[in-house]
């Protein structure tokens, strides 16, 4: 099981702050993950519709969507950051 | 010279600029420059009541720490402190502080500038508007200018 955490409008559109999910073995990259997540329901589809607006962090580190997610404890999905 | 160990804090409460500068300048006598950057909340011509800053606990500290470690490696700093607030922040209040100290000014200026450019695009914080008319506004959009700013480093 992998802990998924969501932030900002991704969190609002999915309707959850976090959840535990089983990621299928054929989901290798960040892009694979987003494609698979979108099939989990309308809320995920709405939250993740614009792939290039979604950032992915694996165990607290940014990854590119083309990179492998590996087998992390925690994956975060969120929009571009607006701190500072 | 070994890179210094930066101080990173992510907190709801305010910070004291002069206390943070003093903490870095009192430890040595060879510091010729202290550069500070303070980011504040704007009122957007009266339309904004507050910003709600959401953050990713754990990663926020880790990511700012990674950027600060890069800055400390790249410039000969004697000190580097970065503080970022979260929660509800009203116009006129502080959001972020960077203090960079060095023997000479150029390193301190550049390190503080670098720190802010990367913090804006890579540190996991998101701003949501609360409008003066009582409505909840939009999530603030990321600016493409901020993405361009990191490319110069």
GROMACS .gro file of C-alpha atoms in nm:
model
  237
    1UNK     CA    1   0.000   0.000   0.000
    2UNK     CA    2   0.114   0.351  -0.079
    3UNK     CA    3   0.003   0.661   0.105
    4UNK     CA    4  -0.126   0.924  -0.138
    5UNK     CA    5  -0.145   1.287  -0.024
    6UNK     CA    6  -0.308   1.574  -0.211
    7UNK     CA    7  -0.275   1.951  -0.183
    8UNK     CA    8  -0.448   2.275  -0.286
    9UNK     CA    9  -0.700   2.241  -0.572
   10UNK     CA   10  -0.596   1.882  -0.641
   11UNK     CA   11  -0.705   1.800  -0.283
   12UNK     CA   12  -1.031   1.994  -0.322
   13UNK     CA   13  -1.124   1.830  -0.653
   14UNK     CA   14  -1.043   1.477  -0.537
   15UNK     CA   15  -1.220   1.547  -0.208
   16UNK     CA   16  -0.958   1.378   0.010
   17UNK     CA   17  -0.645   1.494   0.189
   18UNK     CA   18  -0.493   1.146   0.186
   19UNK     CA   19  -0.566   0.779   0.124
   20UNK     CA   20  -0.391   0.441   0.108
   21UNK     CA   21  -0.398   0.276  -0.233
   22UNK     CA   22  -0.262  -0.031  -0.408
   23UNK     CA   23  -0.076   0.081  -0.719
   24UNK     CA   24  -0.079  -0.186  -0.994
   25UNK     CA   25   0.258  -0.329  -1.098
   26UNK     CA   26   0.229  -0.196  -1.453
   27UNK     CA   27   0.227   0.164  -1.326
   28UNK     CA   28   0.595   0.255  -1.357
   29UNK     CA   29   0.632   0.629  -1.418
   30UNK     CA   30   0.470   0.942  -1.286
   31UNK     CA   31   0.280   0.975  -1.614
   32UNK     CA   32   0.155   0.613  -1.580
   33UNK     CA   33   0.036   0.695  -1.229
   34UNK     CA   34  -0.163   0.999  -1.343
   35UNK     CA   35  -0.321   0.803  -1.630
   36UNK     CA   36  -0.422   0.521  -1.395
   37UNK     CA   37  -0.549   0.758  -1.123
   38UNK     CA   38  -0.775   0.934  -1.373
   39UNK     CA   39  -0.960   0.608  -1.426
   40UNK     CA   40  -1.048   0.578  -1.057
   41UNK     CA   41  -1.347   0.815  -1.073
   42UNK     CA   42  -1.487   1.146  -1.191
   43UNK     CA   43  -1.327   1.336  -0.903
   44UNK     CA   44  -0.982   1.207  -0.999
   45UNK     CA   45  -1.052   1.278  -1.366
   46UNK     CA   46  -1.148   1.639  -1.275
   47UNK     CA   47  -0.849   1.690  -1.048
   48UNK     CA   48  -0.590   1.547  -1.286
   49UNK     CA   49  -0.736   1.649  -1.626
   50UNK     CA   50  -0.447   1.883  -1.709
   51UNK     CA   51  -0.137   1.663  -1.682
   52UNK     CA   52   0.113   1.944  -1.723
   53UNK     CA   53  -0.038   2.130  -1.425
   54UNK     CA   54   0.024   1.838  -1.189
   55UNK     CA   55   0.343   1.802  -0.989
   56UNK     CA   56   0.449   1.473  -0.831
   57UNK     CA   57   0.663   1.418  -0.521
   58UNK     CA   58   0.785   1.076  -0.412
   59UNK     CA   59   0.885   1.045  -0.046
   60UNK     CA   60   0.914   1.426  -0.019
   61UNK     CA   61   1.119   1.475  -0.339
   62UNK     CA   62   1.004   1.617  -0.671
   63UNK     CA   63   1.012   1.381  -0.969
   64UNK     CA   64   0.946   1.440  -1.341
   65UNK     CA   65   0.641   1.268  -1.482
   66UNK     CA   66   0.865   1.059  -1.708
   67UNK     CA   67   1.065   0.927  -1.412
   68UNK     CA   68   0.991   0.598  -1.235
   69UNK     CA   69   0.799   0.626  -0.911
   70UNK     CA   70   0.978   0.323  -0.761
   71UNK     CA   71   0.811   0.172  -0.453
   72UNK     CA   72   0.772   0.465  -0.216
   73UNK     CA   73   0.594   0.500   0.117
   74UNK     CA   74   0.428   0.824   0.012
   75UNK     CA   75   0.336   0.997  -0.314
   76UNK     CA   76   0.203   1.353  -0.330
   77UNK     CA   77   0.007   1.514  -0.616
   78UNK     CA   78  -0.032   1.891  -0.625
   79UNK     CA   79  -0.052   2.194  -0.855
   80UNK     CA   80   0.242   2.426  -0.934
   81UNK     CA   81   0.365   2.587  -0.616
   82UNK     CA   82   0.298   2.948  -0.516
   83UNK     CA   83   0.497   3.004  -0.199
   84UNK     CA   84   0.740   3.283  -0.120
   85UNK     CA   85   3.596   2.640   0.345
   86UNK     CA   86   3.326   2.385   0.426
   87UNK     CA   87   2.970   2.498   0.343
   88UNK     CA   88   2.779   2.626   0.645
   89UNK     CA   89   2.473   2.446   0.781
   90UNK     CA   90   2.165   2.654   0.686
   91UNK     CA   91   1.880   2.711   0.932
   92UNK     CA   92   1.533   2.635   0.792
   93UNK     CA   93   1.207   2.690   0.977
   94UNK     CA   94   0.848   2.640   0.858
   95UNK     CA   95   0.608   2.787   1.113
   96UNK     CA   96   0.267   2.953   1.156
   97UNK     CA   97   0.400   3.237   1.369
   98UNK     CA   98   0.575   3.558   1.271
   99UNK     CA   99   0.952   3.610   1.271
  100UNK     CA  100   1.175   3.893   1.390
  101UNK     CA  101   1.406   4.016   1.115
  102UNK     CA  102   1.658   4.188   1.343
  103UNK     CA  103   1.677   3.891   1.579
  104UNK     CA  104   1.746   3.658   1.287
  105UNK     CA  105   2.019   3.887   1.149
  106UNK     CA  106   2.173   3.921   1.495
  107UNK     CA  107   2.175   3.542   1.537
  108UNK     CA  108   2.397   3.515   1.226
  109UNK     CA  109   2.617   3.821   1.277
  110UNK     CA  110   2.704   3.778   1.646
  111UNK     CA  111   2.879   3.443   1.598
  112UNK     CA  112   3.178   3.577   1.400
  113UNK     CA  113   3.365   3.899   1.339
  114UNK     CA  114   3.457   3.840   0.972
  115UNK     CA  115   3.107   3.906   0.835
  116UNK     CA  116   3.103   4.202   0.600
  117UNK     CA  117   2.756   4.163   0.456
  118UNK     CA  118   2.409   4.060   0.569
  119UNK     CA  119   2.145   4.057   0.295
  120UNK     CA  120   1.783   4.002   0.392
  121UNK     CA  121   1.472   3.945   0.185
  122UNK     CA  122   1.126   3.966   0.341
  123UNK     CA  123   0.819   3.864   0.143
  124UNK     CA  124   0.491   4.018   0.263
  125UNK     CA  125   0.122   3.970   0.191
  126UNK     CA  126  -0.025   4.242  -0.040
  127UNK     CA  127  -0.383   4.368  -0.008
  128UNK     CA  128  -0.431   4.373  -0.390
  129UNK     CA  129  -0.579   4.725  -0.383
  130UNK     CA  130  -0.806   4.645  -0.093
  131UNK     CA  131  -0.969   4.336  -0.248
  132UNK     CA  132  -0.782   4.081  -0.035
  133UNK     CA  133  -0.867   4.008   0.331
  134UNK     CA  134  -0.604   3.737   0.379
  135UNK     CA  135  -0.408   3.458   0.218
  136UNK     CA  136  -0.437   3.100   0.340
  137UNK     CA  137  -0.101   2.933   0.292
  138UNK     CA  138  -0.123   2.555   0.264
  139UNK     CA  139   0.200   2.355   0.287
  140UNK     CA  140   0.323   1.997   0.269
  141UNK     CA  141   0.460   1.927   0.618
  142UNK     CA  142   0.791   1.744   0.603
  143UNK     CA  143   0.854   1.810   0.236
  144UNK     CA  144   0.841   2.188   0.280
  145UNK     CA  145   1.129   2.178   0.529
  146UNK     CA  146   1.317   1.915   0.323
  147UNK     CA  147   1.287   2.102  -0.008
  148UNK     CA  148   1.386   2.442   0.136
  149UNK     CA  149   1.676   2.262   0.306
  150UNK     CA  150   1.790   2.115  -0.027
  151UNK     CA  151   1.780   2.457  -0.198
  152UNK     CA  152   1.961   2.618   0.097
  153UNK     CA  153   2.229   2.347   0.089
  154UNK     CA  154   2.287   2.421  -0.282
  155UNK     CA  155   2.322   2.792  -0.207
  156UNK     CA  156   2.565   2.720   0.078
  157UNK     CA  157   2.775   2.503  -0.154
  158UNK     CA  158   2.778   2.756  -0.438
  159UNK     CA  159   2.860   3.077  -0.245
  160UNK     CA  160   3.107   3.134   0.041
  161UNK     CA  161   2.842   3.212   0.303
  162UNK     CA  162   2.897   3.249   0.677
  163UNK     CA  163   2.526   3.200   0.749
  164UNK     CA  164   2.191   3.132   0.581
  165UNK     CA  165   1.851   3.137   0.749
  166UNK     CA  166   1.521   3.073   0.570
  167UNK     CA  167   1.184   3.099   0.746
  168UNK     CA  168   0.851   3.039   0.569
  169UNK     CA  169   0.514   3.086   0.738
  170UNK     CA  170   0.192   2.896   0.674
  171UNK     CA  171  -0.172   2.939   0.776
  172UNK     CA  172  -0.379   3.257   0.752
  173UNK     CA  173  -0.171   3.565   0.672
  174UNK     CA  174  -0.320   3.913   0.642
  175UNK     CA  175  -0.206   4.202   0.422
  176UNK     CA  176   0.103   4.371   0.560
  177UNK     CA  177   0.215   4.059   0.747
  178UNK     CA  178   0.533   3.864   0.676
  179UNK     CA  179   0.532   3.545   0.468
  180UNK     CA  180   0.897   3.455   0.410
  181UNK     CA  181   1.243   3.558   0.528
  182UNK     CA  182   1.586   3.490   0.383
  183UNK     CA  183   1.900   3.608   0.561
  184UNK     CA  184   2.234   3.543   0.390
  185UNK     CA  185   2.562   3.655   0.545
  186UNK     CA  186   2.907   3.652   0.393
  187UNK     CA  187   3.248   3.814   0.412
  188UNK     CA  188   3.160   4.021   0.104
  189UNK     CA  189   2.829   4.149  -0.031
  190UNK     CA  190   2.813   3.983  -0.373
  191UNK     CA  191   2.788   3.629  -0.238
  192UNK     CA  192   2.519   3.732   0.011
  193UNK     CA  193   2.310   3.915  -0.252
  194UNK     CA  194   2.334   3.633  -0.504
  195UNK     CA  195   2.263   3.355  -0.255
  196UNK     CA  196   1.949   3.533  -0.125
  197UNK     CA  197   1.826   3.592  -0.482
  198UNK     CA  198   1.892   3.228  -0.581
  199UNK     CA  199   1.718   3.107  -0.265
  200UNK     CA  200   1.399   3.301  -0.343
  201UNK     CA  201   1.387   3.205  -0.713
  202UNK     CA  202   1.402   2.834  -0.631
  203UNK     CA  203   1.182   2.856  -0.324
  204UNK     CA  204   0.900   3.010  -0.529
  205UNK     CA  205   0.895   2.732  -0.787
  206UNK     CA  206   0.999   2.427  -0.580
  207UNK     CA  207   0.894   2.470  -0.216
  208UNK     CA  208   0.553   2.302  -0.160
  209UNK     CA  209   0.335   2.595  -0.054
  210UNK     CA  210   0.006   2.711  -0.211
  211UNK     CA  211  -0.178   3.039  -0.158
  212UNK     CA  212  -0.555   3.067  -0.150
  213UNK     CA  213  -0.726   3.406  -0.144
  214UNK     CA  214  -0.985   3.520   0.108
  215UNK     CA  215  -1.154   3.827  -0.038
  216UNK     CA  216  -1.244   4.144   0.147
  217UNK     CA  217  -1.613   4.094   0.052
  218UNK     CA  218  -1.615   3.774   0.261
  219UNK     CA  219  -1.604   3.527  -0.028
  220UNK     CA  220  -1.340   3.260  -0.068
  221UNK     CA  221  -1.134   3.345  -0.372
  222UNK     CA  222  -0.921   3.142  -0.606
  223UNK     CA  223  -0.597   2.956  -0.560
  224UNK     CA  224  -0.320   3.190  -0.670
  225UNK     CA  225  -0.178   3.089  -1.010
  226UNK     CA  226   0.188   3.009  -1.051
  227UNK     CA  227   0.364   3.272  -1.265
  228UNK     CA  228   0.559   3.172  -1.574
  229UNK     CA  229   0.802   3.458  -1.489
  230UNK     CA  230   0.897   3.262  -1.177
  231UNK     CA  231   0.982   2.958  -1.390
  232UNK     CA  232   1.198   3.177  -1.615
  233UNK     CA  233   1.374   3.330  -1.314
  234UNK     CA  234   1.527   2.996  -1.212
  235UNK     CA  235   1.673   2.941  -1.557
  236UNK     CA  236   1.931   3.219  -1.512
  237UNK     CA  237   2.106   3.019  -1.239
   0.00000   0.00000   0.00000
